Each structure stands twice: as C-alpha cells, then as structure tokens.
Amino acid sequence: DCQIDTVNNQIMTHLSHFSEYTMLADTRAARIVLSDITAVPEQVIVGSNVNVSVKVANTGNLTAEYPVTLNINGILRETKNVTLAPDSNVTVSFTVPSGPAGLYNIDIGSLHTSFTVVGTPASFTIKDLTLNPADIIAGGATDALVTVTNSGASEGKYTLTLKIDEKVMETREIT
C-alpha cells in the first residue's frame, strides 16, 4: 500500500524491513525552441529604430533559464536572460537604433532576418518659375517652367500641381 501526494510531490509507504528502493520519474529536460523572428519595419531611414523580436519556448517539463543574444552583422549587440516555466513561451524584444545606410543581418540563435537602412528621405524644393512668353493676352497660351530639386538622399515622388486663381489646371507626378 502506498499513498501518492501530488501536491507535495511525495510517495509514502509502510516498510517492514530494510531494502534498497529506486524511484523513477518521467521528466523531460528543459528544451528551448526559438521561432518567429521579426524585424519591424524592414526598411527605415537613418536615425530610426527597428524592433527585433523572437518567440522563445520551453517544451520540456523543467524550468529553464536562457540567454537570448542579439547579433547584428556578426557582432553581439545585446543579451536578455529569460526564465521559462515548463511548457511555456515568451516573446523577447530588442529596440535597435539604426546606423548608417546599408543592410543589417540579424541573428538570434539559429534564426536569421534583416532590415535595411536608407539615407534621409526625399525632400523636394520648387524654384525658378518662368513663363514663356511672360506677357500674354487673354485667351493666349504660355509655357510654365519650374525647377524641382530632390535634396534628400533617397529617391521619391512629388506631385506638382499648377493652379491659376486657386483652380487646379494640371497635375504631374515627378520622380
């Protein structure tokens, strides 16, 4: 006759003699599994932050501590230690300030992702409006010339609108 106490994790029995006993328990060691790595957004401008996250799961039935290491372009950037109960998971996030323009390869454990940093966004300036001919009579035609300059470091699109007396006469998209 034995009694099993699952609350206190004990097995009790009455022994009438001395013998050697062995108790066997079925346990699975802690097993850490990484999945669902992301870098959001995948493209940023210089000076912006990227959020890198990964799901960390313990599929065993023993508590585990695990160091989640963030490597960028092969260089260790940050480590976060997590403690996981049996059969549990947690999402670990890192905030990464972007560096100079380029491709950044992210590694956490055996998982990989990347993000791209681009230069400053497109920034358009309009100047030098010229009418040819400059003097026109009512009902006459003229050509309107204008200089549009992108002073940013990235390509972009700009919608140029010609208005006369607040009335839209023509719209063009410039790249």
PDB file of C-alpha atoms in Angstrom:
ATOM      1  CA  ASP A   1       0.000   0.000   0.000  1.00  0.00           C
ATOM      2  CA  CYS A   2       1.372   3.437  -0.892  1.00  0.00           C
ATOM      3  CA  GLN A   3      -0.012   6.934  -0.925  1.00  0.00           C
ATOM      4  CA  ILE A   4       0.821   9.473  -3.637  1.00  0.00           C
ATOM      5  CA  ASP A   5       0.685  13.148  -2.682  1.00  0.00           C
ATOM      6  CA  THR A   6       0.763  15.125  -5.958  1.00  0.00           C
ATOM      7  CA  VAL A   7       0.518  18.454  -4.113  1.00  0.00           C
ATOM      8  CA  ASN A   8       3.764  17.949  -2.193  1.00  0.00           C
ATOM      9  CA  ASN A   9       5.321  15.589  -4.751  1.00  0.00           C
ATOM     10  CA  GLN A  10       5.694  12.722  -2.219  1.00  0.00           C
ATOM     11  CA  ILE A  11       5.141   8.974  -2.234  1.00  0.00           C
ATOM     12  CA  MET A  12       4.594   7.342   1.182  1.00  0.00           C
ATOM     13  CA  THR A  13       4.523   3.666   2.081  1.00  0.00           C
ATOM     14  CA  HIS A  14       4.971   1.469   5.170  1.00  0.00           C
ATOM     15  CA  LEU A  15       8.133  -0.637   5.172  1.00  0.00           C
ATOM     16  CA  SER A  16       8.524  -3.686   7.432  1.00  0.00           C
ATOM     17  CA  HIS A  17      12.128  -4.428   6.512  1.00  0.00           C
ATOM     18  CA  PHE A  18      15.217  -2.714   5.156  1.00  0.00           C
ATOM     19  CA  SER A  19      15.732  -2.854   1.396  1.00  0.00           C
ATOM     20  CA  GLU A  20      17.100  -0.659  -1.349  1.00  0.00           C
ATOM     21  CA  TYR A  21      14.474   1.160  -3.363  1.00  0.00           C
ATOM     22  CA  THR A  22      14.667   3.117  -6.575  1.00  0.00           C
ATOM     23  CA  MET A  23      12.130   5.673  -7.661  1.00  0.00           C
ATOM     24  CA  LEU A  24      11.894   6.537 -11.306  1.00  0.00           C
ATOM     25  CA  ALA A  25      10.264   9.704 -12.585  1.00  0.00           C
ATOM     26  CA  ASP A  26       9.482  10.643 -16.141  1.00  0.00           C
ATOM     27  CA  THR A  27      10.764  14.146 -16.785  1.00  0.00           C
ATOM     28  CA  ARG A  28      11.739  15.914 -19.941  1.00  0.00           C
ATOM     29  CA  ALA A  29      14.712  18.202 -19.562  1.00  0.00           C
ATOM     30  CA  ALA A  30      14.165  21.821 -20.446  1.00  0.00           C
ATOM     31  CA  ARG A  31      14.246  22.215 -24.226  1.00  0.00           C
ATOM     32  CA  ILE A  32      14.463  25.727 -25.658  1.00  0.00           C
ATOM     33  CA  VAL A  33      12.982  26.389 -29.102  1.00  0.00           C
ATOM     34  CA  LEU A  34      13.307  29.739 -30.903  1.00  0.00           C
ATOM     35  CA  SER A  35      10.818  30.806 -33.601  1.00  0.00           C
ATOM     36  CA  ASP A  36       9.055  33.727 -35.273  1.00  0.00           C
ATOM     37  CA  ILE A  37      11.952  36.186 -35.569  1.00  0.00           C
ATOM     38  CA  THR A  38      10.931  39.588 -36.968  1.00  0.00           C
ATOM     39  CA  ALA A  39      12.490  42.992 -37.652  1.00  0.00           C
ATOM     40  CA  VAL A  40       9.872  45.771 -37.924  1.00  0.00           C
ATOM     41  CA  PRO A  41       9.951  47.824 -40.013  1.00  0.00           C
ATOM     42  CA  GLU A  42      12.085  46.040 -42.585  1.00  0.00           C
ATOM     43  CA  GLN A  43      13.242  49.384 -44.042  1.00  0.00           C
ATOM     44  CA  VAL A  44      13.950  52.563 -42.070  1.00  0.00           C
ATOM     45  CA  ILE A  45      15.649  55.901 -42.587  1.00  0.00           C
ATOM     46  CA  VAL A  46      18.874  56.763 -40.770  1.00  0.00           C
ATOM     47  CA  GLY A  47      18.194  57.560 -37.112  1.00  0.00           C
ATOM     48  CA  SER A  48      15.008  55.473 -36.797  1.00  0.00           C
ATOM     49  CA  ASN A  49      14.534  52.461 -34.510  1.00  0.00           C
ATOM     50  CA  VAL A  50      13.850  48.863 -35.505  1.00  0.00           C
ATOM     51  CA  ASN A  51      12.029  46.433 -33.202  1.00  0.00           C
ATOM     52  CA  VAL A  52      13.522  42.933 -33.346  1.00  0.00           C
ATOM     53  CA  SER A  53      11.565  40.169 -31.624  1.00  0.00           C
ATOM     54  CA  VAL A  54      11.702  36.396 -31.264  1.00  0.00           C
ATOM     55  CA  LYS A  55       9.498  33.802 -29.599  1.00  0.00           C
ATOM     56  CA  VAL A  56      11.304  31.647 -27.012  1.00  0.00           C
ATOM     57  CA  ALA A  57       9.584  28.432 -25.844  1.00  0.00           C
ATOM     58  CA  ASN A  58      10.452  25.788 -23.237  1.00  0.00           C
ATOM     59  CA  THR A  59       8.946  22.485 -24.419  1.00  0.00           C
ATOM     60  CA  GLY A  60      10.387  20.457 -21.530  1.00  0.00           C
ATOM     61  CA  ASN A  61       8.924  19.979 -18.063  1.00  0.00           C
ATOM     62  CA  LEU A  62      11.704  21.576 -16.064  1.00  0.00           C
ATOM     63  CA  THR A  63      12.172  25.330 -15.589  1.00  0.00           C
ATOM     64  CA  ALA A  64      14.951  26.814 -17.710  1.00  0.00           C
ATOM     65  CA  GLU A  65      16.997  29.988 -17.909  1.00  0.00           C
ATOM     66  CA  TYR A  66      18.089  31.031 -21.381  1.00  0.00           C
ATOM     67  CA  PRO A  67      20.238  33.931 -22.647  1.00  0.00           C
ATOM     68  CA  VAL A  68      18.654  35.427 -25.781  1.00  0.00           C
ATOM     69  CA  THR A  69      21.513  37.020 -27.735  1.00  0.00           C
ATOM     70  CA  LEU A  70      21.027  39.580 -30.484  1.00  0.00           C
ATOM     71  CA  ASN A  71      23.797  39.654 -33.090  1.00  0.00           C
ATOM     72  CA  ILE A  72      23.894  42.288 -35.819  1.00  0.00           C
ATOM     73  CA  ASN A  73      26.244  41.679 -38.748  1.00  0.00           C
ATOM     74  CA  GLY A  74      28.004  39.005 -36.671  1.00  0.00           C
ATOM     75  CA  ILE A  75      28.619  41.258 -33.644  1.00  0.00           C
ATOM     76  CA  LEU A  76      26.964  40.646 -30.268  1.00  0.00           C
ATOM     77  CA  ARG A  77      24.797  43.710 -29.529  1.00  0.00           C
ATOM     78  CA  GLU A  78      22.669  42.703 -26.547  1.00  0.00           C
ATOM     79  CA  THR A  79      21.672  39.761 -24.341  1.00  0.00           C
ATOM     80  CA  LYS A  80      18.440  39.344 -22.403  1.00  0.00           C
ATOM     81  CA  ASN A  81      18.119  36.497 -19.903  1.00  0.00           C
ATOM     82  CA  VAL A  82      14.716  34.834 -19.624  1.00  0.00           C
ATOM     83  CA  THR A  83      13.381  32.238 -17.190  1.00  0.00           C
ATOM     84  CA  LEU A  84      10.799  29.894 -18.667  1.00  0.00           C
ATOM     85  CA  ALA A  85       8.463  27.614 -16.752  1.00  0.00           C
ATOM     86  CA  PRO A  86       7.800  24.167 -18.236  1.00  0.00           C
ATOM     87  CA  ASP A  87       5.706  24.195 -21.426  1.00  0.00           C
ATOM     88  CA  SER A  88       5.691  27.998 -21.660  1.00  0.00           C
ATOM     89  CA  ASN A  89       6.820  30.673 -24.094  1.00  0.00           C
ATOM     90  CA  VAL A  90       7.603  34.377 -24.151  1.00  0.00           C
ATOM     91  CA  THR A  91       8.324  36.953 -26.853  1.00  0.00           C
ATOM     92  CA  VAL A  92      11.609  38.796 -26.323  1.00  0.00           C
ATOM     93  CA  SER A  93      12.023  42.196 -27.999  1.00  0.00           C
ATOM     94  CA  PHE A  94      15.017  44.405 -28.670  1.00  0.00           C
ATOM     95  CA  THR A  95      14.912  48.046 -29.796  1.00  0.00           C
ATOM     96  CA  VAL A  96      17.726  48.672 -32.254  1.00  0.00           C
ATOM     97  CA  PRO A  97      18.696  52.222 -33.246  1.00  0.00           C
ATOM     98  CA  SER A  98      19.585  52.238 -36.939  1.00  0.00           C
ATOM     99  CA  GLY A  99      23.102  53.031 -38.041  1.00  0.00           C
ATOM    100  CA  PRO A 100      24.375  54.323 -41.371  1.00  0.00           C
ATOM    101  CA  ALA A 101      22.624  53.335 -44.606  1.00  0.00           C
ATOM    102  CA  GLY A 102      23.023  49.667 -45.510  1.00  0.00           C
ATOM    103  CA  LEU A 103      21.797  46.103 -44.948  1.00  0.00           C
ATOM    104  CA  TYR A 104      21.817  44.782 -41.368  1.00  0.00           C
ATOM    105  CA  ASN A 105      21.759  40.989 -40.819  1.00  0.00           C
ATOM    106  CA  ILE A 106      20.152  39.874 -37.551  1.00  0.00           C
ATOM    107  CA  ASP A 107      20.881  36.541 -35.828  1.00  0.00           C
ATOM    108  CA  ILE A 108      19.241  35.206 -32.668  1.00  0.00           C
ATOM    109  CA  GLY A 109      20.299  31.617 -32.068  1.00  0.00           C
ATOM    110  CA  SER A 110      19.947  29.817 -35.401  1.00  0.00           C
ATOM    111  CA  LEU A 111      17.287  32.236 -36.709  1.00  0.00           C
ATOM    112  CA  HIS A 112      18.017  34.991 -39.223  1.00  0.00           C
ATOM    113  CA  THR A 113      16.301  38.127 -40.520  1.00  0.00           C
ATOM    114  CA  SER A 114      17.439  41.533 -41.771  1.00  0.00           C
ATOM    115  CA  PHE A 115      16.493  45.172 -42.168  1.00  0.00           C
ATOM    116  CA  THR A 116      17.688  47.949 -44.460  1.00  0.00           C
ATOM    117  CA  VAL A 117      18.601  51.497 -43.503  1.00  0.00           C
ATOM    118  CA  VAL A 118      18.257  54.127 -46.218  1.00  0.00           C
ATOM    119  CA  GLY A 119      19.531  57.699 -46.242  1.00  0.00           C
ATOM    120  CA  THR A 120      17.390  60.680 -45.452  1.00  0.00           C
ATOM    121  CA  PRO A 121      14.024  60.666 -47.213  1.00  0.00           C
ATOM    122  CA  ALA A 122      13.324  62.545 -50.400  1.00  0.00           C
ATOM    123  CA  SER A 123      12.905  66.279 -49.815  1.00  0.00           C
ATOM    124  CA  PHE A 124      11.680  68.407 -52.702  1.00  0.00           C
ATOM    125  CA  THR A 125      12.253  72.118 -53.374  1.00  0.00           C
ATOM    126  CA  ILE A 126      10.491  74.085 -56.107  1.00  0.00           C
ATOM    127  CA  LYS A 127      12.030  77.265 -57.536  1.00  0.00           C
ATOM    128  CA  ASP A 128      12.628  79.332 -60.660  1.00  0.00           C
ATOM    129  CA  LEU A 129       9.097  79.608 -62.053  1.00  0.00           C
ATOM    130  CA  THR A 130       9.342  81.006 -65.585  1.00  0.00           C
ATOM    131  CA  LEU A 131       6.534  81.811 -68.019  1.00  0.00           C
ATOM    132  CA  ASN A 132       7.338  81.841 -71.732  1.00  0.00           C
ATOM    133  CA  PRO A 133       6.181  84.152 -73.112  1.00  0.00           C
ATOM    134  CA  ALA A 134       5.949  86.184 -69.931  1.00  0.00           C
ATOM    135  CA  ASP A 135       3.414  88.602 -71.416  1.00  0.00           C
ATOM    136  CA  ILE A 136       0.260  87.011 -72.748  1.00  0.00           C
ATOM    137  CA  ILE A 137      -3.094  88.369 -73.801  1.00  0.00           C
ATOM    138  CA  ALA A 138      -6.431  86.985 -72.583  1.00  0.00           C
ATOM    139  CA  GLY A 139      -7.061  83.573 -74.125  1.00  0.00           C
ATOM    140  CA  GLY A 140      -3.392  83.221 -75.141  1.00  0.00           C
ATOM    141  CA  ALA A 141      -1.081  80.346 -74.201  1.00  0.00           C
ATOM    142  CA  THR A 142       2.179  80.269 -72.283  1.00  0.00           C
ATOM    143  CA  ASP A 143       4.598  77.594 -71.090  1.00  0.00           C
ATOM    144  CA  ALA A 144       5.221  77.342 -67.343  1.00  0.00           C
ATOM    145  CA  LEU A 145       8.684  76.057 -66.418  1.00  0.00           C
ATOM    146  CA  VAL A 146       9.760  75.252 -62.886  1.00  0.00           C
ATOM    147  CA  THR A 147      12.800  73.572 -61.323  1.00  0.00           C
ATOM    148  CA  VAL A 148      12.078  70.718 -58.879  1.00  0.00           C
ATOM    149  CA  THR A 149      15.080  69.522 -56.843  1.00  0.00           C
ATOM    150  CA  ASN A 150      15.310  66.495 -54.548  1.00  0.00           C
ATOM    151  CA  SER A 151      17.740  67.461 -51.777  1.00  0.00           C
ATOM    152  CA  GLY A 152      17.194  64.202 -49.844  1.00  0.00           C
ATOM    153  CA  ALA A 153      19.401  61.137 -50.036  1.00  0.00           C
ATOM    154  CA  SER A 154      16.633  58.801 -51.249  1.00  0.00           C
ATOM    155  CA  GLU A 155      14.541  58.630 -54.379  1.00  0.00           C
ATOM    156  CA  GLY A 156      10.970  59.785 -54.087  1.00  0.00           C
ATOM    157  CA  LYS A 157       7.878  61.052 -55.849  1.00  0.00           C
ATOM    158  CA  TYR A 158       6.422  64.536 -55.797  1.00  0.00           C
ATOM    159  CA  THR A 159       3.037  65.671 -57.098  1.00  0.00           C
ATOM    160  CA  LEU A 160       3.384  69.032 -58.843  1.00  0.00           C
ATOM    161  CA  THR A 161       0.135  70.991 -59.227  1.00  0.00           C
ATOM    162  CA  LEU A 162      -0.386  74.025 -61.494  1.00  0.00           C
ATOM    163  CA  LYS A 163      -3.072  76.367 -60.147  1.00  0.00           C
ATOM    164  CA  ILE A 164      -4.361  79.593 -61.627  1.00  0.00           C
ATOM    165  CA  ASP A 165      -6.543  81.673 -59.326  1.00  0.00           C
ATOM    166  CA  GLU A 166      -6.751  78.644 -56.941  1.00  0.00           C
ATOM    167  CA  LYS A 167      -8.162  76.483 -59.729  1.00  0.00           C
ATOM    168  CA  VAL A 168      -6.204  73.283 -60.483  1.00  0.00           C
ATOM    169  CA  MET A 169      -5.224  73.376 -64.136  1.00  0.00           C
ATOM    170  CA  GLU A 170      -2.810  70.398 -64.319  1.00  0.00           C
ATOM    171  CA  THR A 171      -1.145  67.828 -62.042  1.00  0.00           C
ATOM    172  CA  ARG A 172       2.026  65.825 -62.742  1.00  0.00           C
ATOM    173  CA  GLU A 173       3.873  63.245 -60.686  1.00  0.00           C
ATOM    174  CA  ILE A 174       7.640  63.700 -60.693  1.00  0.00           C
ATOM    175  CA  THR A 175      10.169  61.019 -59.653  1.00  0.00           C
TER     176      THR A 175
END
